[in-house]
Short mmCIF file of C-alpha atoms and ligand atoms in Angstrom, two decimals:
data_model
loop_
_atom_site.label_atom_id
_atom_site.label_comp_id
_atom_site.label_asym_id
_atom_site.label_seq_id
_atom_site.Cartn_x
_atom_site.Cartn_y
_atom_site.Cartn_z
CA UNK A 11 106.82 131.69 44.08
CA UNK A 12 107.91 135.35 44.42
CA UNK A 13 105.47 137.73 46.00
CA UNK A 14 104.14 139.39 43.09
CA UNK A 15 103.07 136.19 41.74
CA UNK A 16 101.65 134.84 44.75
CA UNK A 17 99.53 138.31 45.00
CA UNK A 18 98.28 137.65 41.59
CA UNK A 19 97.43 134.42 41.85
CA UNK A 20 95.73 134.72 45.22
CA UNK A 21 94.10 138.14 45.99
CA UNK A 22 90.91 139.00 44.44
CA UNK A 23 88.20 141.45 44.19
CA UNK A 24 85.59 140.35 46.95
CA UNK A 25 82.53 142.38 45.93
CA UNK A 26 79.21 141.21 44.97
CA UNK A 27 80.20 137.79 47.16
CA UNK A 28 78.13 138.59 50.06
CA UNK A 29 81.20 139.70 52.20
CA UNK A 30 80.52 141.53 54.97
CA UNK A 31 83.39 143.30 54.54
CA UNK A 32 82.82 144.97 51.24
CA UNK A 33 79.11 144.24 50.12
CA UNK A 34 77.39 145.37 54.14
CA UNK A 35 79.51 148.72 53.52
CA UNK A 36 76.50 150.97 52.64
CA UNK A 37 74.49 149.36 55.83
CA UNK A 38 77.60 149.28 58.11
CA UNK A 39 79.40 152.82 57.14
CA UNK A 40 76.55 154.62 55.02
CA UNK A 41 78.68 154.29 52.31
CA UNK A 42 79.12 151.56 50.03
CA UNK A 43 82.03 152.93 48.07
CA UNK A 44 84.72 153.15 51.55
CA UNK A 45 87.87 150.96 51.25
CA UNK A 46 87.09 148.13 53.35
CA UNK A 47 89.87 147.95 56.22
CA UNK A 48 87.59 146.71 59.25
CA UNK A 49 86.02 142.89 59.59
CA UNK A 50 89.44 140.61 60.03
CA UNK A 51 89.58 138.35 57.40
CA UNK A 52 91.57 138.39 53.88
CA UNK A 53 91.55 139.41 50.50
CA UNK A 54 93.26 136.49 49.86
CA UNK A 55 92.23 132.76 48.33
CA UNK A 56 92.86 130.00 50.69
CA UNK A 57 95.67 127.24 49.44
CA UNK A 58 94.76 125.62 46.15
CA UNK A 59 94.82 122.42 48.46
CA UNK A 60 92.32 123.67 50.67
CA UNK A 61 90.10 124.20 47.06
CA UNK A 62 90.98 121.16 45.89
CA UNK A 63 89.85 119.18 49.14
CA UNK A 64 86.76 121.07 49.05
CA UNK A 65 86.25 120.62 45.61
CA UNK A 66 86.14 116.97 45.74
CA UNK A 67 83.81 116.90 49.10
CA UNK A 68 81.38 118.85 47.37
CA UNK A 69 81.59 116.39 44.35
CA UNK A 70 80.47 113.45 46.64
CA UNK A 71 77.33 115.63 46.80
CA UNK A 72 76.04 114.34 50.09
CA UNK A 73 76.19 116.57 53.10
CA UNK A 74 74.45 114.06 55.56
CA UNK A 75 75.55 114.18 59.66
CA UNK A 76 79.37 113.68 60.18
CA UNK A 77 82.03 112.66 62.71
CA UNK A 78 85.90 114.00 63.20
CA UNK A 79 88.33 111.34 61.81
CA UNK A 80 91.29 110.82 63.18
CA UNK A 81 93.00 112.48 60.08
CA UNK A 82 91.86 115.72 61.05
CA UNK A 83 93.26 115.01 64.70
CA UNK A 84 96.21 114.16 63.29
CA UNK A 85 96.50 117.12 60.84
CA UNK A 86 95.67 119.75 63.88
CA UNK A 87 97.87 118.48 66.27
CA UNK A 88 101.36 117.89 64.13
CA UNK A 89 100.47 121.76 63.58
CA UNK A 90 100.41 122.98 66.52
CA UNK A 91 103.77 120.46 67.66
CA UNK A 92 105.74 121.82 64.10
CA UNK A 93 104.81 125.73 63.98
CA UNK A 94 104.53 125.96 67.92
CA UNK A 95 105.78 123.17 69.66
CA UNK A 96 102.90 122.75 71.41
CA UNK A 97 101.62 118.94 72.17
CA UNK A 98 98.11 118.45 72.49
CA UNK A 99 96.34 115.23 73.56
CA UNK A 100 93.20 113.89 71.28
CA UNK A 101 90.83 113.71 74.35
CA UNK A 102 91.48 117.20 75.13
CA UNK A 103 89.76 118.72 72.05
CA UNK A 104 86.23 119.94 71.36
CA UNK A 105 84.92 122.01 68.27
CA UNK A 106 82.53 124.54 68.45
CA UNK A 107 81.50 126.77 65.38
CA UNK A 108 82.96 130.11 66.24
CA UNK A 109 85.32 130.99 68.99
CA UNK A 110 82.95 134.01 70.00
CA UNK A 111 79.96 131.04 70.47
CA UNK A 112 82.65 129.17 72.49
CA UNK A 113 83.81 132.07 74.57
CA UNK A 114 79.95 132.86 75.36
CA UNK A 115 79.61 128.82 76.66
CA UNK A 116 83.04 128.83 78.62
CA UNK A 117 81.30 132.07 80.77
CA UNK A 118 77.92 130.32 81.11
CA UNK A 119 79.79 126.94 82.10
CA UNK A 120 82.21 128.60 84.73
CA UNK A 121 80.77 131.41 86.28
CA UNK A 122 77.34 132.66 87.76
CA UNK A 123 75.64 135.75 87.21
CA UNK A 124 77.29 138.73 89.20
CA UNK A 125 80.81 136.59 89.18
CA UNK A 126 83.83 139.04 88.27
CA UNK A 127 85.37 138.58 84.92
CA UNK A 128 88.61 140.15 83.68
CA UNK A 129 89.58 141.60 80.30
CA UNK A 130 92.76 143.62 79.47
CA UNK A 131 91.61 146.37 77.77
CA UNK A 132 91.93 147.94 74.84
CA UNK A 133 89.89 144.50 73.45
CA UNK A 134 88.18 142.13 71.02
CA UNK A 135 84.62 143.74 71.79
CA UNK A 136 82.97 140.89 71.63
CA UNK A 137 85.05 139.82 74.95
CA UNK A 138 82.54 142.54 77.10
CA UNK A 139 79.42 140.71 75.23
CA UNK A 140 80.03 137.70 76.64
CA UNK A 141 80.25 139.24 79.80
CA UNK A 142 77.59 141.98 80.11
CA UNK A 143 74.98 140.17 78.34
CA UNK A 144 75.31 136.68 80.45
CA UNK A 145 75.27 139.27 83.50
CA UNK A 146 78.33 138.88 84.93
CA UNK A 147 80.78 141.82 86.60
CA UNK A 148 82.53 143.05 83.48
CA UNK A 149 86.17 144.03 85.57
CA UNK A 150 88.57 145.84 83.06
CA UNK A 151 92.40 146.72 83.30
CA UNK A 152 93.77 148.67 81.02
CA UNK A 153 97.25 148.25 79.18
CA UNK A 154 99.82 150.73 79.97
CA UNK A 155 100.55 152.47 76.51
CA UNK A 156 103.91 153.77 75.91
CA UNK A 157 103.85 155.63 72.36
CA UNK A 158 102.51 152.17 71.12
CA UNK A 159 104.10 149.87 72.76
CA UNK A 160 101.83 147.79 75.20
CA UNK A 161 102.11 146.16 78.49
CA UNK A 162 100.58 144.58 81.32
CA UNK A 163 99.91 146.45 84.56
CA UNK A 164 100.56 143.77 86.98
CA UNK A 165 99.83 145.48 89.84
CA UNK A 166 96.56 146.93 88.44
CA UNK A 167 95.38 143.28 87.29
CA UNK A 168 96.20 141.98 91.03
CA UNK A 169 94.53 144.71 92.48
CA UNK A 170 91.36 144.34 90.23
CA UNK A 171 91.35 140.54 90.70
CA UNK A 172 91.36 140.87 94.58
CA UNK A 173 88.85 143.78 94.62
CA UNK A 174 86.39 142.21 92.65
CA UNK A 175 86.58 138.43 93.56
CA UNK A 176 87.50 137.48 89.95
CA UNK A 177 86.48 133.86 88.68
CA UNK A 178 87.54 133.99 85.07
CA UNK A 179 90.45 136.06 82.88
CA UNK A 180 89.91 136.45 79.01
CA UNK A 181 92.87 136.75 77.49
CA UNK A 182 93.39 137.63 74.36
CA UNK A 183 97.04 136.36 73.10
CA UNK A 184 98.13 137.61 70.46
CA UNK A 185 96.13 140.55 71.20
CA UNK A 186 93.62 142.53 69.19
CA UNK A 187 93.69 145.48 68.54
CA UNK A 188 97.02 146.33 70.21
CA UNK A 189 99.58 143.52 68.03
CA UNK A 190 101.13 142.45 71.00
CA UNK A 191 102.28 138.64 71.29
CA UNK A 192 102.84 138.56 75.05
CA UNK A 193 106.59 137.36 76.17
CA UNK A 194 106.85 133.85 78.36
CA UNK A 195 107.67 135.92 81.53
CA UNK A 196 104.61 138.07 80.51
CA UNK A 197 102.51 135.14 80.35
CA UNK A 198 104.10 133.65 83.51
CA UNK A 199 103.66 136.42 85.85
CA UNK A 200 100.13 137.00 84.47
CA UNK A 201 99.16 133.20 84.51
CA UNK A 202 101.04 132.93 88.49
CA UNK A 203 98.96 135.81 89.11
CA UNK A 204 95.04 134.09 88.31
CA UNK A 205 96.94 130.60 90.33
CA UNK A 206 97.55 132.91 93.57
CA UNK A 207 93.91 133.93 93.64
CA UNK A 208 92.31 130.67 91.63
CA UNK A 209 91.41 132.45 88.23
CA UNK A 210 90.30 129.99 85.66
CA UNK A 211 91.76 131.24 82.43
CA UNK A 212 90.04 131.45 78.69
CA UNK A 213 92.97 132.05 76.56
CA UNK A 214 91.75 133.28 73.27
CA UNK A 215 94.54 132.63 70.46
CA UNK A 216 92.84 132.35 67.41
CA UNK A 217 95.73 134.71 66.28
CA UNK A 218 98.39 132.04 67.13
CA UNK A 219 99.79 131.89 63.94
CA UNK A 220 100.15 135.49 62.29
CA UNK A 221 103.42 136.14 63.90
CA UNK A 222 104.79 138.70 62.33
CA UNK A 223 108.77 138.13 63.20
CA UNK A 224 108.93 134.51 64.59
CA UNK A 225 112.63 134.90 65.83
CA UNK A 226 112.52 137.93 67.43
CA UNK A 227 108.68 137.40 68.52
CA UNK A 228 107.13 133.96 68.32
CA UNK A 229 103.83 133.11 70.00
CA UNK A 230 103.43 130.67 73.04
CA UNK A 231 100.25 129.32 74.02
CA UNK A 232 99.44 129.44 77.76
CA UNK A 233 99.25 125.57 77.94
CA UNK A 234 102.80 125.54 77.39
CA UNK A 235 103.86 128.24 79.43
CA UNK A 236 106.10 126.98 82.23
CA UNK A 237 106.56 123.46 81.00
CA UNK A 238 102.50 124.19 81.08
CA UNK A 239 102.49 124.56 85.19
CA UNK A 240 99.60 126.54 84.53
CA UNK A 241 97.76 124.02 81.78
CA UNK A 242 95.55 122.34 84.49
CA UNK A 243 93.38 126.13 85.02
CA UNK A 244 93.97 126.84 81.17
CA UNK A 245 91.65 126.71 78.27
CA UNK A 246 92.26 127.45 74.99
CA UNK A 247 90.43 128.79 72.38
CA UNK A 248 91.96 128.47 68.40
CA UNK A 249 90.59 127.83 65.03
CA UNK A 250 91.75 127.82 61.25
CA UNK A 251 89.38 130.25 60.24
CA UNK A 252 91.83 133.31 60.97
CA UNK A 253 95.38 131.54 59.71
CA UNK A 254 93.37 130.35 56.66
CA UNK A 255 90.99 132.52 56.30
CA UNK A 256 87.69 130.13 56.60
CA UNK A 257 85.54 132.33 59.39
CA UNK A 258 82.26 131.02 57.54
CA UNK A 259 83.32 127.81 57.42
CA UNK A 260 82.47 127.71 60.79
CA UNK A 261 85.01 125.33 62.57
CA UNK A 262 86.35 126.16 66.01
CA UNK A 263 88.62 124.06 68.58
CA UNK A 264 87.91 124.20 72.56
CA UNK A 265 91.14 122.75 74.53
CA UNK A 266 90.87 121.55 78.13
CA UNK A 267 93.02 119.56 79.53
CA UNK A 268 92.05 119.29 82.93
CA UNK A 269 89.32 116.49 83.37
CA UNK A 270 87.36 118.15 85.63
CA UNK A 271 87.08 121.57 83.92
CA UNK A 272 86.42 119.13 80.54
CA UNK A 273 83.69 117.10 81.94
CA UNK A 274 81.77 120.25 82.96
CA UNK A 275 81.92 121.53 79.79
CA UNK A 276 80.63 118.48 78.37
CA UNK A 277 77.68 118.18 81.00
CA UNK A 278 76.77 121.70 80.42
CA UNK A 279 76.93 121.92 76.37
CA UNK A 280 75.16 118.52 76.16
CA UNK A 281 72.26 120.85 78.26
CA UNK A 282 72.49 123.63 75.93
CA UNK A 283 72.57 122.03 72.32
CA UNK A 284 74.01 118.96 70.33
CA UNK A 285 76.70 120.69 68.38
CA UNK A 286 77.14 118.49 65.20
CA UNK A 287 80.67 118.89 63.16
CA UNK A 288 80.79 121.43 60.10
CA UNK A 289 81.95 118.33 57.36
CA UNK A 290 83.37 121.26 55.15
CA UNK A 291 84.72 123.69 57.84
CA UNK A 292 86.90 120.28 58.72
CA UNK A 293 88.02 119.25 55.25
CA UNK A 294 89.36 122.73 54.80
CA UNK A 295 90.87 123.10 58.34
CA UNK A 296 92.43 119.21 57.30
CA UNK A 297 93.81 120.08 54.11
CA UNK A 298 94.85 123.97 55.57
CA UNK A 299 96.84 122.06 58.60
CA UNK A 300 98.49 119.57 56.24
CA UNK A 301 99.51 121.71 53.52
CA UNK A 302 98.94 125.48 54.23
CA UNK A 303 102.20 126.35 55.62
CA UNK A 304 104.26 127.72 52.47
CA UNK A 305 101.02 129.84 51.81
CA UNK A 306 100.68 131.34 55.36
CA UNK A 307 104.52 132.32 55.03
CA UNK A 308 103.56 134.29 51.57
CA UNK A 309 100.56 136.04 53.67
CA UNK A 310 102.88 137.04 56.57
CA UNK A 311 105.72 138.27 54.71
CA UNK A 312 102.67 140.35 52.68
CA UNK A 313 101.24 141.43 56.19
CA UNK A 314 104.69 142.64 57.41
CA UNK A 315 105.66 144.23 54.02
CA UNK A 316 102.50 146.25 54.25
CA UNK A 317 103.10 147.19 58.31
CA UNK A 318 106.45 148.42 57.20
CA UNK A 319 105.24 150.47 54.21
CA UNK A 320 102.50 152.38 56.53
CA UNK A 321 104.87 152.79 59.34
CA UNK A 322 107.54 154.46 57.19
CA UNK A 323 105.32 156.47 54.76
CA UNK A 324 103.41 157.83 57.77
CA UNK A 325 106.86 158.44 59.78
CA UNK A 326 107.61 160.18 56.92
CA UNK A 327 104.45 162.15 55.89
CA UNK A 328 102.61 162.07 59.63
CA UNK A 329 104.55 161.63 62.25
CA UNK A 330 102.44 162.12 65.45
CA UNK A 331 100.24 159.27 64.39
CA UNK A 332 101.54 156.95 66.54
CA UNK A 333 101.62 153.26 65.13
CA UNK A 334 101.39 150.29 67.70
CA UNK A 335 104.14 147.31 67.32
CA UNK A 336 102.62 145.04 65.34
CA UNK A 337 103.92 141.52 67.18
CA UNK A 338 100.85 139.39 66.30
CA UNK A 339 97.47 139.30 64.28
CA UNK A 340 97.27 141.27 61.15
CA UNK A 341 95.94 144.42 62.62
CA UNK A 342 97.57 147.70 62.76
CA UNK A 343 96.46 150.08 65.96
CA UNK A 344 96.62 153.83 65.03
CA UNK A 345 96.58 156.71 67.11
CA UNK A 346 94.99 159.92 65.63
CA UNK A 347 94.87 162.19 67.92
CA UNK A 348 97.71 164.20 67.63
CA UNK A 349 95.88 165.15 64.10
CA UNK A 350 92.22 164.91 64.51
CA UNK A 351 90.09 165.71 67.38
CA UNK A 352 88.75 162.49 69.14
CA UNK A 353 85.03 163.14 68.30
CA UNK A 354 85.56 164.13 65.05
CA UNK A 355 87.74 160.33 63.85
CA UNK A 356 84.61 158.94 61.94
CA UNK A 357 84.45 162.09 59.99
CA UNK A 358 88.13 162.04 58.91
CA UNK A 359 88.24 158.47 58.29
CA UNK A 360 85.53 157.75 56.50
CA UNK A 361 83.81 160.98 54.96
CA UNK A 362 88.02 162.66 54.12
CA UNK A 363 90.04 158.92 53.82
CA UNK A 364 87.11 156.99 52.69
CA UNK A 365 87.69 154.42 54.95
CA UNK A 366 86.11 151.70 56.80
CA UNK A 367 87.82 150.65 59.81
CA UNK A 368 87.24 149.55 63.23
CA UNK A 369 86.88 152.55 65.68
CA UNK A 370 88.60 152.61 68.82
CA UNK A 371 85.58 153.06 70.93
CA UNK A 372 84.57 149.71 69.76
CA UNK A 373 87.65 148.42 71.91
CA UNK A 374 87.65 150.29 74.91
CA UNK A 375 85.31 153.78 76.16
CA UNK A 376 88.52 155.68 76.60
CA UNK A 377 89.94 154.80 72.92
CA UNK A 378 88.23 157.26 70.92
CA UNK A 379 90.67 158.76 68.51
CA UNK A 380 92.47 155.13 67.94
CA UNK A 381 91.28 152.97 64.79
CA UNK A 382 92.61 149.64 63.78
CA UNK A 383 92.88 148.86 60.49
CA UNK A 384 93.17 145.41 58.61
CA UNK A 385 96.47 144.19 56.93
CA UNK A 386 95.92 141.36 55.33
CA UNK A 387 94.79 142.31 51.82
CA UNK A 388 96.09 143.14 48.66
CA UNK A 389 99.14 145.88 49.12
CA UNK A 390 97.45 147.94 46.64
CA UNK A 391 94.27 148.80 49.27
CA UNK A 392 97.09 149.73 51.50
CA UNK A 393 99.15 152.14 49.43
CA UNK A 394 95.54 153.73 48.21
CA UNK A 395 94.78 153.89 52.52
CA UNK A 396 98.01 155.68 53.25
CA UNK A 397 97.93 157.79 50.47
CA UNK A 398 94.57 158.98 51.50
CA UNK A 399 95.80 159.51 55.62
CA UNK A 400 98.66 161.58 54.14
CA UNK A 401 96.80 163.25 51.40
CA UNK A 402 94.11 164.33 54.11
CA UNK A 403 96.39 165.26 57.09
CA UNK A 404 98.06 167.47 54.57
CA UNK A 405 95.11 169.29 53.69
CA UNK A 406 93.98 169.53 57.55
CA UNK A 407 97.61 170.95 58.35
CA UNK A 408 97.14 173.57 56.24
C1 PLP B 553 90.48 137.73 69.22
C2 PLP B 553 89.39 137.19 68.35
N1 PLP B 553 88.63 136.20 68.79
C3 PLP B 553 87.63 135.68 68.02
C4 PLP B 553 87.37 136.19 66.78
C5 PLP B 553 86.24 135.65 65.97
O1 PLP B 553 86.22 134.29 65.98
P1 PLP B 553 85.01 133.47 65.38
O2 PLP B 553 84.71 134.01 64.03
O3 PLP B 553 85.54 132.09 65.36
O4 PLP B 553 83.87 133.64 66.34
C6 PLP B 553 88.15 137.25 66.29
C7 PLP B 553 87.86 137.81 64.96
O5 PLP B 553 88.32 138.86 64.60
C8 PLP B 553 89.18 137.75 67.09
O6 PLP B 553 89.96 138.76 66.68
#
């Protein structure tokens, strides 16, 4: 299927569905008539298989209490072996219904209140939630950004890990908002780094799959990172939801593979709650895993197409808004402030572009003037969102 066919047959008009994205716009922005850029999910239908398995579970008509079979084991795991070569083990999984709910009950499970915990920062703001409101030390290092292109201060993360008696990194990999699908001997050094001072990791890679050039950038998960050396202090946190887009189908994975780190998690979500299995959230992950590749490749290649129209129409029309490489996840990181004054982003964006995007603030205090806006929708939401940059720059230039 050629692209323009796939876009037809796939993207659609979301309002009036109860999207967050598009129908909370007036409550979110003020404004319900903003091109919706922000919450990261898709304007895009999920594989016809995915419908069709969903279609015939909800013909059974019976929605009583429900168990993981084996099939959906299966299904995951060949995944993660044929798109990142990743083995997993059966006994090593656990589902949760959001990897934000997860992340919250990895902190309460590992750490005590006051215990340091490490972000890189610009991040997923939800990441400082679950440490600020459990009450633990919220200990931040910031990526060094070089006209876009991100990287880890090493020497900042040691020093912030040994000042602050850090227990527990959150990483985000690939990482939002800055598109960066950290290299093996990033991951190593970083990884080497929380095993020299006895860091348990949280390795958030719900982005795993939305590489955006798989040769010259492909994702590895920590647990495979050195042969996975580091797999024993590693736990991962992935889902369907963003590859497939199914976030409300509510269907999460926890990995641990070490036995001791697995067995307190049990002990301690057994104390908090008895997490049942979403039945439909796992026949669409199933059906997603077993047949959704040739569909994801049509989404990345639309992804990519639409990074490289904004990076060379605004290269073109706006150069000092600098664009960050976009490596991983479907978000685009943009740098204003060479054209608009920090404070005055929100009024540019929305009230000039009529946009709604995530600000920069949300992702770190000292990113004001930065907003990240979503990719994977219809190209023709982001020809009218460049347009309106270049259309509005122009008329602030003048
Ligand atoms: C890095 C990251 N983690 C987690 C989530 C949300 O996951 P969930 O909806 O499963 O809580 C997002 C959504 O944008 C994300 O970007």
């Amino acid at each position: 299927m050629d692209q323009a066919t796939f876009i037809e047959q796939y993207a659609t008009n979301r309002a009036n569905t109860n999207s967050l994205k598009w129908d909370a716009l007036d409550e979110r922005y003020g404004n319900p008539n903003l091109i919706a850029m922000w919450v990261a999910d898709m304007e895009f239908k999920v594989p016809e298989q995915v419908t069709a398995a969903l279609t015939q579970r909800v013909a059974h008509g019976i929605y009583g209490y429900s168990y993981t079979p084996d099939s959906y084991y299966q299904a995951f795991m060949n995944w993660e072996q044929a798109r990142h070569g990743l083995t997993l083990q059966k006994d090593w999984i656990r589902f949760g219904s959001g990897v934000v709910n997860s992340l919250y009950a990895l902190v309460n499970t590992y750490t005590q209140p006051g215990d340091g915990v490490l972000i890189l920062t610009p991040v997923y703001y939800p990441f400082f939630n679950a440490i600020q409101d459990n009450h633990r030390q919220l200990v931040t290092s910031e990526l060094h950004n070089d006209q876009g292109h991100y990287t880890i201060d090493f020497e900042d993360v040691e020093a912030k890990i040994k000042a602050n008696e850090v227990r527990l990194f959150i990483q985000c990999s690939p990482h939002n908002p800055v598109g960066r699908i950290w290299t093996p001997e990033e991951e190593t050094k970083l990884l080497a780094l929380c095993e020299q001072y006895d860091v348990l990791v949280v390795s958030d890679e719900i982005h795993q799959d939305i590489e955006i050039d798989r040769e010259q950038h492909p994702f590895v998960s920590a647990l495979s990172i050195a042969n996975g050396r580091f797999a024993d202090r590693v736990i991962v946190l992935n889902a369907p939801s963003k590859t497939f887009n199914l976030a409300c189908l509510l269907n999460s994975h926890v990995i641990i593979p070490n036995e001791m780190l697995r067995a307190q998690y049990d002990a301690k979500i057994n104390r908090l709650s008895q997490t049942e299995v979403n039945v439909l959230g796992q026949t669409a992950g199933q059906a997603a895993y077993e047949y959704g590749a040739e569909w994801l490749d049509h989404i990345l290649a639309i992804v990519r197409d639409n990074y490289h129209y904004l990076k060379s129409q605004l290269a073109e029309h706006a150069p000092k808004i600098t664009i960050a490489d976009l490596q991983g996840t479907y978000l685009t990181w943009l740098d204003l402030r060479a054209y608009v004054q920090p404070e005055a982003t929100r009024q540019f964006i929305q009230d000039q572009c009529g946009l709604a995007v995530d600000y920069g603030e949300w992702f770190s205090a000292a990113d004001q003037g930065f907003v990240r806006l979503n990719l994977a929708t219809d190209p023709k939401y982001v020809h009218k969102a460049v347009d309106n940059i270049v259309t509005c720059i122009a008329q602030a230039s003048r």
